[in-house]
Amino acid sequence: MSEKIIVSKFGGTSMGDAARMVGSAEVAIKQKAKVVVVSATSGTTNDLIELAITSEKSSWINAQTILTKIKIRHLKIARDLDMSPDKIDSLNQLFEELESMSRGVHLLKDCSLKALDSIQSIGERLSSILFTEAMNIVLEKHKSESKAQWLDVREVLLTDNQFSKARPLLSEIKAQCLERLGALRHNDQIFITQGFIGKTKDGMTTTLGRGGSDYSAAILAEAVGADILEIWTDVPGIATTDPRICKDARAISEISFKEASELATFGAKILHPATLLPAIRSHIPVFVGSSFNPEQGGTWVKKDVEQAPLVRAMALRKKQSLVTLSTPEMLYSHGFLYQIFKIFNDHKVSIDAITTSEISVSFTLDDSTLLIKELIFDLEKIAEVQIEEQLALVSLIGNNINHTSGLAHKIFQTIPDINVRMICLGASKHNFCFLVAEDSGADVINRLHDVFIGNV
Ligand code: ADP
Ligand code: ASP
Ligand code: MG
């Protein structure tokens, strides 16, 4: 028996309750997934972060209220799946671990990123135990000979020690996958494992950053030499823009790796921005579909696609700040950009959109990055720093964007009343982006969608 290796990832909404888990298990089994990567149940990662913050900053009673909420949610799913007491015990052990960690944070009044990662890891560890049960229920129903086996992903997904945004160590992961998962093509085990979390070489739990389960699945797909990576979520594929923002958004049947990468990087929550890197490196086609309605089809993300429209999709990235550095010393001198990039490199922060003039440089940052006070402090040492907050980055993603005359005219003609703070065009064939006030972002997307994509 030699089968295709399919790695499937199911997001939080696909893990919402027992019925959703069974529905998602049906999809995984129908698709013949060999490795299934799951997120925490919907809302749980947010609750775990709130628990960590409350434990650090508030009363223990308040922390216990959140702990109880998390317990009740998971025990209800266990009951609805009719789980045996010994399996419920493994959930209880995780609740105890969570309580001890939160208590530690509370007593020390200190929640480091390291502690936060361990606390967040409980979400995926709980959901994966429940999902293994759902898988075995469905396999039994179909009288399948396959068996779902729970795997602690931390045995294989090794990372560096940048807590909260750890980077995977690919060659180590490949070696561990080979040793732990064996010849996937030739056996009928299905591994159920956690997205989002990993472990350092010295055994500390890490996370890959919010929404990181997509990335985990892609890394595992690369490590096991998968033929296909499937991302199952709550919408039937990648749409022309976020359907929550624009009612005319419609699913795209095919999109190139390059376009989808730009879309993810510039704010489309449907994929974690790093997801496509392993897929591109290892030529793994990616399918995105709805676990709620798998029959509706979805989007294929691949290297070569049939059509290359000028504007394929649009993204809105909220909570952006525009940071402008100005200094007359930049005039006729060299090395200023080097100094800026060096400071960003020292703080391990990446710059997204950037423009320069003779004596100033402007770039966008996520609002949360402004919390890295040392970064701003270091920038202030070399220039005057001006910060504008509550902005949103609007991106048009497609093909040949930097070589098409009249595009900018058509865009800005559509939004003559909108104050545009910064424009980035030229560096990418696939992207045209600009900054607007955050509260006009959705309106701008809707108007541009109407003109460039329409509602056919
Ligand atoms: P999951 O929990 O499955 O990872 P996410 O909430 O992270 O799901 O991502 C799915 C959501 O991404 C959709 O519900 C949708 O609102 C949002 N989204 C943003 N941009 C797009 C887009 N271009 N196409 C489809 N969905 C998008
Ligand atoms: N559970 C994590 C989060 O909510 C990871 C993920 O869902 O992809 O960010
Ligand atoms: Mg997600």
PDB file of C-alpha atoms in Angstrom, residues 160-394:
ATOM      1  CA  ASP A 160      14.575  28.102  18.788  1.00  0.00           C
ATOM      2  CA  ASN A 161      13.853  29.858  22.081  1.00  0.00           C
ATOM      3  CA  GLN A 162      12.152  33.028  20.868  1.00  0.00           C
ATOM      4  CA  PHE A 163       9.124  32.554  23.069  1.00  0.00           C
ATOM      5  CA  SER A 164       5.830  33.754  21.531  1.00  0.00           C
ATOM      6  CA  LYS A 165       7.310  33.747  18.000  1.00  0.00           C
ATOM      7  CA  ALA A 166       9.601  30.744  17.955  1.00  0.00           C
ATOM      8  CA  ARG A 167      11.254  29.665  14.737  1.00  0.00           C
ATOM      9  CA  PRO A 168      11.149  26.022  13.671  1.00  0.00           C
ATOM     10  CA  LEU A 169      14.402  24.078  13.279  1.00  0.00           C
ATOM     11  CA  LEU A 170      13.706  22.315  10.030  1.00  0.00           C
ATOM     12  CA  SER A 171      16.418  19.690   9.803  1.00  0.00           C
ATOM     13  CA  GLU A 172      15.826  18.590  13.406  1.00  0.00           C
ATOM     14  CA  ILE A 173      12.080  18.444  12.737  1.00  0.00           C
ATOM     15  CA  LYS A 174      12.623  16.300   9.638  1.00  0.00           C
ATOM     16  CA  ALA A 175      14.817  13.878  11.584  1.00  0.00           C
ATOM     17  CA  GLN A 176      12.321  13.641  14.462  1.00  0.00           C
ATOM     18  CA  CYS A 177       9.386  13.103  12.090  1.00  0.00           C
ATOM     19  CA  LEU A 178      11.203  10.273  10.379  1.00  0.00           C
ATOM     20  CA  GLU A 179      11.982   8.618  13.682  1.00  0.00           C
ATOM     21  CA  ARG A 180       8.622   9.197  15.337  1.00  0.00           C
ATOM     22  CA  LEU A 181       6.133   8.935  12.447  1.00  0.00           C
ATOM     23  CA  GLY A 182       7.935   6.340  10.348  1.00  0.00           C
ATOM     24  CA  ALA A 183       6.737   5.302   6.924  1.00  0.00           C
ATOM     25  CA  LEU A 184       3.488   7.260   6.736  1.00  0.00           C
ATOM     26  CA  ARG A 185       2.804   6.170   3.171  1.00  0.00           C
ATOM     27  CA  HIS A 186       2.707   2.533   4.159  1.00  0.00           C
ATOM     28  CA  ASN A 187       0.797   2.326   7.410  1.00  0.00           C
ATOM     29  CA  ASP A 188      -2.792   2.997   8.368  1.00  0.00           C
ATOM     30  CA  GLN A 189      -2.222   5.107  11.433  1.00  0.00           C
ATOM     31  CA  ILE A 190      -3.522   8.662  11.458  1.00  0.00           C
ATOM     32  CA  PHE A 191      -1.592  11.017  13.702  1.00  0.00           C
ATOM     33  CA  ILE A 192      -3.569  13.731  15.489  1.00  0.00           C
ATOM     34  CA  THR A 193      -1.412  16.512  16.762  1.00  0.00           C
ATOM     35  CA  GLN A 194      -1.312  20.131  17.888  1.00  0.00           C
ATOM     36  CA  GLY A 195      -0.722  23.228  15.815  1.00  0.00           C
ATOM     37  CA  PHE A 196       0.853  26.413  17.167  1.00  0.00           C
ATOM     38  CA  ILE A 197       3.173  24.844  19.747  1.00  0.00           C
ATOM     39  CA  GLY A 198       6.698  23.467  19.749  1.00  0.00           C
ATOM     40  CA  LYS A 199       9.609  22.831  22.056  1.00  0.00           C
ATOM     41  CA  THR A 200      13.174  24.073  22.390  1.00  0.00           C
ATOM     42  CA  LYS A 201      16.014  21.568  22.346  1.00  0.00           C
ATOM     43  CA  ASP A 202      16.215  21.875  26.113  1.00  0.00           C
ATOM     44  CA  GLY A 203      12.570  21.013  26.543  1.00  0.00           C
ATOM     45  CA  MET A 204      10.828  24.391  26.976  1.00  0.00           C
ATOM     46  CA  THR A 205       7.401  24.792  25.381  1.00  0.00           C
ATOM     47  CA  THR A 206       7.179  27.514  22.714  1.00  0.00           C
ATOM     48  CA  THR A 207       4.544  28.929  20.372  1.00  0.00           C
ATOM     49  CA  LEU A 208       4.882  30.094  16.777  1.00  0.00           C
ATOM     50  CA  GLY A 209       2.735  33.243  17.179  1.00  0.00           C
ATOM     51  CA  ARG A 210      -1.020  33.812  16.940  1.00  0.00           C
ATOM     52  CA  GLY A 211      -2.733  31.897  14.163  1.00  0.00           C
ATOM     53  CA  GLY A 212       0.379  29.710  13.951  1.00  0.00           C
ATOM     54  CA  SER A 213      -1.374  26.359  13.490  1.00  0.00           C
ATOM     55  CA  ASP A 214      -1.437  26.888   9.715  1.00  0.00           C
ATOM     56  CA  TYR A 215       2.335  27.319   9.833  1.00  0.00           C
ATOM     57  CA  SER A 216       2.778  24.212  12.027  1.00  0.00           C
ATOM     58  CA  ALA A 217       0.812  22.163   9.513  1.00  0.00           C
ATOM     59  CA  ALA A 218       2.940  23.474   6.641  1.00  0.00           C
ATOM     60  CA  ILE A 219       6.181  22.703   8.482  1.00  0.00           C
ATOM     61  CA  LEU A 220       5.011  19.188   9.281  1.00  0.00           C
ATOM     62  CA  ALA A 221       3.861  18.731   5.679  1.00  0.00           C
ATOM     63  CA  GLU A 222       7.330  19.669   4.498  1.00  0.00           C
ATOM     64  CA  ALA A 223       9.023  17.483   7.112  1.00  0.00           C
ATOM     65  CA  VAL A 224       7.058  14.357   6.204  1.00  0.00           C
ATOM     66  CA  GLY A 225       7.299  14.964   2.442  1.00  0.00           C
ATOM     67  CA  ALA A 226       3.541  15.495   2.063  1.00  0.00           C
ATOM     68  CA  ASP A 227       1.859  15.528  -1.340  1.00  0.00           C
ATOM     69  CA  ILE A 228      -0.875  17.951  -0.278  1.00  0.00           C
ATOM     70  CA  LEU A 229      -1.465  20.369   2.597  1.00  0.00           C
ATOM     71  CA  GLU A 230      -5.112  21.047   3.426  1.00  0.00           C
ATOM     72  CA  ILE A 231      -6.258  23.979   5.563  1.00  0.00           C
ATOM     73  CA  TRP A 232      -9.831  23.487   6.745  1.00  0.00           C
ATOM     74  CA  THR A 233     -11.537  26.546   8.177  1.00  0.00           C
ATOM     75  CA  ASP A 234     -14.941  28.254   8.423  1.00  0.00           C
ATOM     76  CA  VAL A 235     -15.098  29.694   4.877  1.00  0.00           C
ATOM     77  CA  PRO A 236     -15.017  27.860   1.526  1.00  0.00           C
ATOM     78  CA  GLY A 237     -11.510  28.930   0.552  1.00  0.00           C
ATOM     79  CA  ILE A 238      -9.606  32.136   0.027  1.00  0.00           C
ATOM     80  CA  ALA A 239     -11.959  34.883  -1.106  1.00  0.00           C
ATOM     81  CA  THR A 240     -11.403  38.063  -3.089  1.00  0.00           C
ATOM     82  CA  THR A 241     -11.395  39.852   0.270  1.00  0.00           C
ATOM     83  CA  ASP A 242     -12.434  39.125   3.841  1.00  0.00           C
ATOM     84  CA  PRO A 243     -16.130  38.111   3.619  1.00  0.00           C
ATOM     85  CA  ARG A 244     -16.627  39.681   7.040  1.00  0.00           C
ATOM     86  CA  ILE A 245     -15.752  43.073   5.559  1.00  0.00           C
ATOM     87  CA  CYS A 246     -17.339  42.874   2.113  1.00  0.00           C
ATOM     88  CA  LYS A 247     -20.528  40.988   1.319  1.00  0.00           C
ATOM     89  CA  ASP A 248     -19.538  40.676  -2.364  1.00  0.00           C
ATOM     90  CA  ALA A 249     -16.335  38.756  -1.547  1.00  0.00           C
ATOM     91  CA  ARG A 250     -16.296  35.465  -3.395  1.00  0.00           C
ATOM     92  CA  ALA A 251     -14.136  32.377  -3.260  1.00  0.00           C
ATOM     93  CA  ILE A 252     -11.164  32.110  -5.625  1.00  0.00           C
ATOM     94  CA  SER A 253     -10.673  28.693  -7.185  1.00  0.00           C
ATOM     95  CA  GLU A 254      -6.916  29.057  -7.872  1.00  0.00           C
ATOM     96  CA  ILE A 255      -4.278  31.475  -6.661  1.00  0.00           C
ATOM     97  CA  SER A 256      -0.503  31.482  -7.069  1.00  0.00           C
ATOM     98  CA  PHE A 257       1.869  31.017  -4.143  1.00  0.00           C
ATOM     99  CA  LYS A 258       3.176  34.542  -4.651  1.00  0.00           C
ATOM    100  CA  GLU A 259      -0.237  36.191  -4.603  1.00  0.00           C
ATOM    101  CA  ALA A 260      -1.445  34.148  -1.624  1.00  0.00           C
ATOM    102  CA  SER A 261       1.759  34.942   0.295  1.00  0.00           C
ATOM    103  CA  GLU A 262       1.209  38.667  -0.264  1.00  0.00           C
ATOM    104  CA  LEU A 263      -2.424  38.308   0.788  1.00  0.00           C
ATOM    105  CA  ALA A 264      -1.470  36.502   4.001  1.00  0.00           C
ATOM    106  CA  THR A 265       1.376  38.898   4.804  1.00  0.00           C
ATOM    107  CA  PHE A 266      -0.813  41.927   4.238  1.00  0.00           C
ATOM    108  CA  GLY A 267      -3.517  40.896   6.650  1.00  0.00           C
ATOM    109  CA  ALA A 268      -5.820  38.164   5.292  1.00  0.00           C
ATOM    110  CA  LYS A 269      -6.383  36.133   8.444  1.00  0.00           C
ATOM    111  CA  ILE A 270      -7.305  33.053   6.425  1.00  0.00           C
ATOM    112  CA  LEU A 271      -3.617  31.983   6.383  1.00  0.00           C
ATOM    113  CA  HIS A 272      -0.805  32.652   8.821  1.00  0.00           C
ATOM    114  CA  PRO A 273       1.761  34.731   6.858  1.00  0.00           C
ATOM    115  CA  ALA A 274       4.514  32.107   7.095  1.00  0.00           C
ATOM    116  CA  THR A 275       2.310  29.181   6.021  1.00  0.00           C
ATOM    117  CA  LEU A 276       3.311  29.174   2.399  1.00  0.00           C
ATOM    118  CA  LEU A 277       7.085  29.285   2.907  1.00  0.00           C
ATOM    119  CA  PRO A 278       7.476  25.536   3.504  1.00  0.00           C
ATOM    120  CA  ALA A 279       4.910  24.783   0.786  1.00  0.00           C
ATOM    121  CA  ILE A 280       6.794  26.912  -1.762  1.00  0.00           C
ATOM    122  CA  ARG A 281      10.162  25.455  -0.744  1.00  0.00           C
ATOM    123  CA  SER A 282       8.943  21.908  -1.135  1.00  0.00           C
ATOM    124  CA  HIS A 283       6.419  22.395  -3.972  1.00  0.00           C
ATOM    125  CA  ILE A 284       3.461  21.229  -1.899  1.00  0.00           C
ATOM    126  CA  PRO A 285       0.103  22.367  -3.309  1.00  0.00           C
ATOM    127  CA  VAL A 286      -2.174  23.818  -0.633  1.00  0.00           C
ATOM    128  CA  PHE A 287      -5.951  23.468  -0.533  1.00  0.00           C
ATOM    129  CA  VAL A 288      -8.106  25.793   1.587  1.00  0.00           C
ATOM    130  CA  GLY A 289     -11.713  24.768   2.222  1.00  0.00           C
ATOM    131  CA  SER A 290     -14.589  24.859   4.688  1.00  0.00           C
ATOM    132  CA  SER A 291     -14.884  22.000   7.161  1.00  0.00           C
ATOM    133  CA  PHE A 292     -18.518  23.056   7.565  1.00  0.00           C
ATOM    134  CA  ASN A 293     -19.311  22.616   3.846  1.00  0.00           C
ATOM    135  CA  PRO A 294     -16.520  20.598   2.234  1.00  0.00           C
ATOM    136  CA  GLU A 295     -18.669  19.936  -0.832  1.00  0.00           C
ATOM    137  CA  GLN A 296     -18.568  23.654  -1.707  1.00  0.00           C
ATOM    138  CA  GLY A 297     -14.976  23.180  -2.888  1.00  0.00           C
ATOM    139  CA  GLY A 298     -12.273  25.680  -2.073  1.00  0.00           C
ATOM    140  CA  THR A 299      -9.075  27.313  -3.229  1.00  0.00           C
ATOM    141  CA  TRP A 300      -5.945  25.667  -4.628  1.00  0.00           C
ATOM    142  CA  VAL A 301      -2.754  27.568  -3.941  1.00  0.00           C
ATOM    143  CA  LYS A 302      -0.015  26.458  -6.353  1.00  0.00           C
ATOM    144  CA  LYS A 303       3.057  27.563  -8.211  1.00  0.00           C
ATOM    145  CA  ASP A 304       1.434  27.828 -11.628  1.00  0.00           C
ATOM    146  CA  VAL A 305      -2.135  28.935 -12.156  1.00  0.00           C
ATOM    147  CA  GLU A 306      -4.102  29.412 -15.344  1.00  0.00           C
ATOM    148  CA  GLN A 307      -5.165  33.035 -14.996  1.00  0.00           C
ATOM    149  CA  ALA A 308      -3.192  36.038 -13.831  1.00  0.00           C
ATOM    150  CA  PRO A 309      -5.669  38.899 -13.309  1.00  0.00           C
ATOM    151  CA  LEU A 310      -4.391  42.393 -12.570  1.00  0.00           C
ATOM    152  CA  VAL A 311      -6.288  42.480  -9.259  1.00  0.00           C
ATOM    153  CA  ARG A 312      -7.110  39.080  -7.783  1.00  0.00           C
ATOM    154  CA  ALA A 313      -7.850  40.026  -4.186  1.00  0.00           C
ATOM    155  CA  MET A 314      -7.619  42.692  -1.487  1.00  0.00           C
ATOM    156  CA  ALA A 315      -6.526  42.675   2.099  1.00  0.00           C
ATOM    157  CA  LEU A 316      -6.937  44.992   5.040  1.00  0.00           C
ATOM    158  CA  ARG A 317      -4.390  45.011   7.809  1.00  0.00           C
ATOM    159  CA  LYS A 318      -5.702  46.906  10.799  1.00  0.00           C
ATOM    160  CA  LYS A 319      -3.919  48.270  13.868  1.00  0.00           C
ATOM    161  CA  GLN A 320      -1.038  49.790  11.937  1.00  0.00           C
ATOM    162  CA  SER A 321       1.184  52.663  12.986  1.00  0.00           C
ATOM    163  CA  LEU A 322       3.206  54.902  10.722  1.00  0.00           C
ATOM    164  CA  VAL A 323       6.619  55.675  12.131  1.00  0.00           C
ATOM    165  CA  THR A 324       8.528  58.534  10.497  1.00  0.00           C
ATOM    166  CA  LEU A 325      12.199  59.138  11.221  1.00  0.00           C
ATOM    167  CA  SER A 326      13.581  62.517  10.185  1.00  0.00           C
ATOM    168  CA  THR A 327      17.037  63.955  10.406  1.00  0.00           C
ATOM    169  CA  PRO A 328      18.920  66.469   8.253  1.00  0.00           C
ATOM    170  CA  GLU A 329      21.950  64.218   8.672  1.00  0.00           C
ATOM    171  CA  MET A 330      20.432  61.936   6.093  1.00  0.00           C
ATOM    172  CA  LEU A 331      20.956  64.562   3.384  1.00  0.00           C
ATOM    173  CA  TYR A 332      23.837  63.610   1.060  1.00  0.00           C
ATOM    174  CA  SER A 333      25.090  60.998   3.511  1.00  0.00           C
ATOM    175  CA  HIS A 334      25.118  57.243   3.385  1.00  0.00           C
ATOM    176  CA  GLY A 335      24.553  54.501   5.922  1.00  0.00           C
ATOM    177  CA  PHE A 336      21.376  55.928   7.475  1.00  0.00           C
ATOM    178  CA  LEU A 337      19.115  53.164   6.222  1.00  0.00           C
ATOM    179  CA  TYR A 338      21.738  50.675   7.357  1.00  0.00           C
ATOM    180  CA  GLN A 339      21.538  52.094  10.894  1.00  0.00           C
ATOM    181  CA  ILE A 340      17.747  51.846  10.890  1.00  0.00           C
ATOM    182  CA  PHE A 341      17.703  48.279   9.615  1.00  0.00           C
ATOM    183  CA  LYS A 342      20.382  47.341  12.141  1.00  0.00           C
ATOM    184  CA  ILE A 343      18.228  48.613  15.014  1.00  0.00           C
ATOM    185  CA  PHE A 344      15.281  46.596  13.711  1.00  0.00           C
ATOM    186  CA  ASN A 345      17.504  43.585  13.337  1.00  0.00           C
ATOM    187  CA  ASP A 346      18.800  43.962  16.910  1.00  0.00           C
ATOM    188  CA  HIS A 347      15.213  43.940  18.169  1.00  0.00           C
ATOM    189  CA  LYS A 348      14.193  41.098  15.825  1.00  0.00           C
ATOM    190  CA  VAL A 349      11.392  43.212  14.327  1.00  0.00           C
ATOM    191  CA  SER A 350      10.661  43.125  10.606  1.00  0.00           C
ATOM    192  CA  ILE A 351       9.677  46.206   8.597  1.00  0.00           C
ATOM    193  CA  ASP A 352       6.653  45.866   6.304  1.00  0.00           C
ATOM    194  CA  ALA A 353       5.974  48.817   4.035  1.00  0.00           C
ATOM    195  CA  ILE A 354       8.591  51.544   3.738  1.00  0.00           C
ATOM    196  CA  THR A 355       9.128  54.797   1.806  1.00  0.00           C
ATOM    197  CA  THR A 356      12.005  57.242   1.935  1.00  0.00           C
ATOM    198  CA  SER A 357      12.619  60.863   1.025  1.00  0.00           C
ATOM    199  CA  GLU A 358      15.734  62.997   1.319  1.00  0.00           C
ATOM    200  CA  ILE A 359      15.619  63.579   5.033  1.00  0.00           C
ATOM    201  CA  SER A 360      13.037  61.125   6.267  1.00  0.00           C
ATOM    202  CA  VAL A 361      12.021  57.496   6.215  1.00  0.00           C
ATOM    203  CA  SER A 362       8.507  56.215   6.970  1.00  0.00           C
ATOM    204  CA  PHE A 363       7.503  52.657   7.672  1.00  0.00           C
ATOM    205  CA  THR A 364       4.543  50.771   9.029  1.00  0.00           C
ATOM    206  CA  LEU A 365       4.534  48.667  12.154  1.00  0.00           C
ATOM    207  CA  ASP A 366       1.856  46.655  13.915  1.00  0.00           C
ATOM    208  CA  ASP A 367       0.590  48.711  16.869  1.00  0.00           C
ATOM    209  CA  SER A 368       1.747  45.958  19.235  1.00  0.00           C
ATOM    210  CA  THR A 369       5.353  46.490  18.090  1.00  0.00           C
ATOM    211  CA  LEU A 370       5.230  49.982  19.608  1.00  0.00           C
ATOM    212  CA  LEU A 371       5.158  48.246  22.978  1.00  0.00           C
ATOM    213  CA  ILE A 372       8.829  47.366  22.401  1.00  0.00           C
ATOM    214  CA  LYS A 373       9.896  50.570  24.105  1.00  0.00           C
ATOM    215  CA  GLU A 374      13.616  49.860  23.604  1.00  0.00           C
ATOM    216  CA  LEU A 375      13.111  49.811  19.809  1.00  0.00           C
ATOM    217  CA  ILE A 376      11.615  53.319  19.785  1.00  0.00           C
ATOM    218  CA  PHE A 377      14.238  54.470  22.278  1.00  0.00           C
ATOM    219  CA  ASP A 378      17.054  53.267  19.994  1.00  0.00           C
ATOM    220  CA  LEU A 379      15.442  54.889  16.936  1.00  0.00           C
ATOM    221  CA  GLU A 380      15.217  58.175  18.849  1.00  0.00           C
ATOM    222  CA  LYS A 381      18.986  58.080  19.261  1.00  0.00           C
ATOM    223  CA  ILE A 382      19.490  58.515  15.503  1.00  0.00           C
ATOM    224  CA  ALA A 383      16.555  60.679  14.395  1.00  0.00           C
ATOM    225  CA  GLU A 384      13.437  62.517  15.393  1.00  0.00           C
ATOM    226  CA  VAL A 385      10.640  59.953  15.653  1.00  0.00           C
ATOM    227  CA  GLN A 386       7.021  60.697  14.865  1.00  0.00           C
ATOM    228  CA  ILE A 387       4.303  58.078  15.387  1.00  0.00           C
ATOM    229  CA  GLU A 388       0.779  58.062  13.953  1.00  0.00           C
ATOM    230  CA  GLU A 389      -1.552  55.335  15.200  1.00  0.00           C
ATOM    231  CA  GLN A 390      -4.954  53.852  14.296  1.00  0.00           C
ATOM    232  CA  LEU A 391      -4.186  53.334  10.643  1.00  0.00           C
ATOM    233  CA  ALA A 392      -4.933  50.440   8.298  1.00  0.00           C
ATOM    234  CA  LEU A 393      -2.981  49.134   5.347  1.00  0.00           C
ATOM    235  CA  VAL A 394      -5.110  48.478   2.241  1.00  0.00           C
TER     236      VAL A 394
END
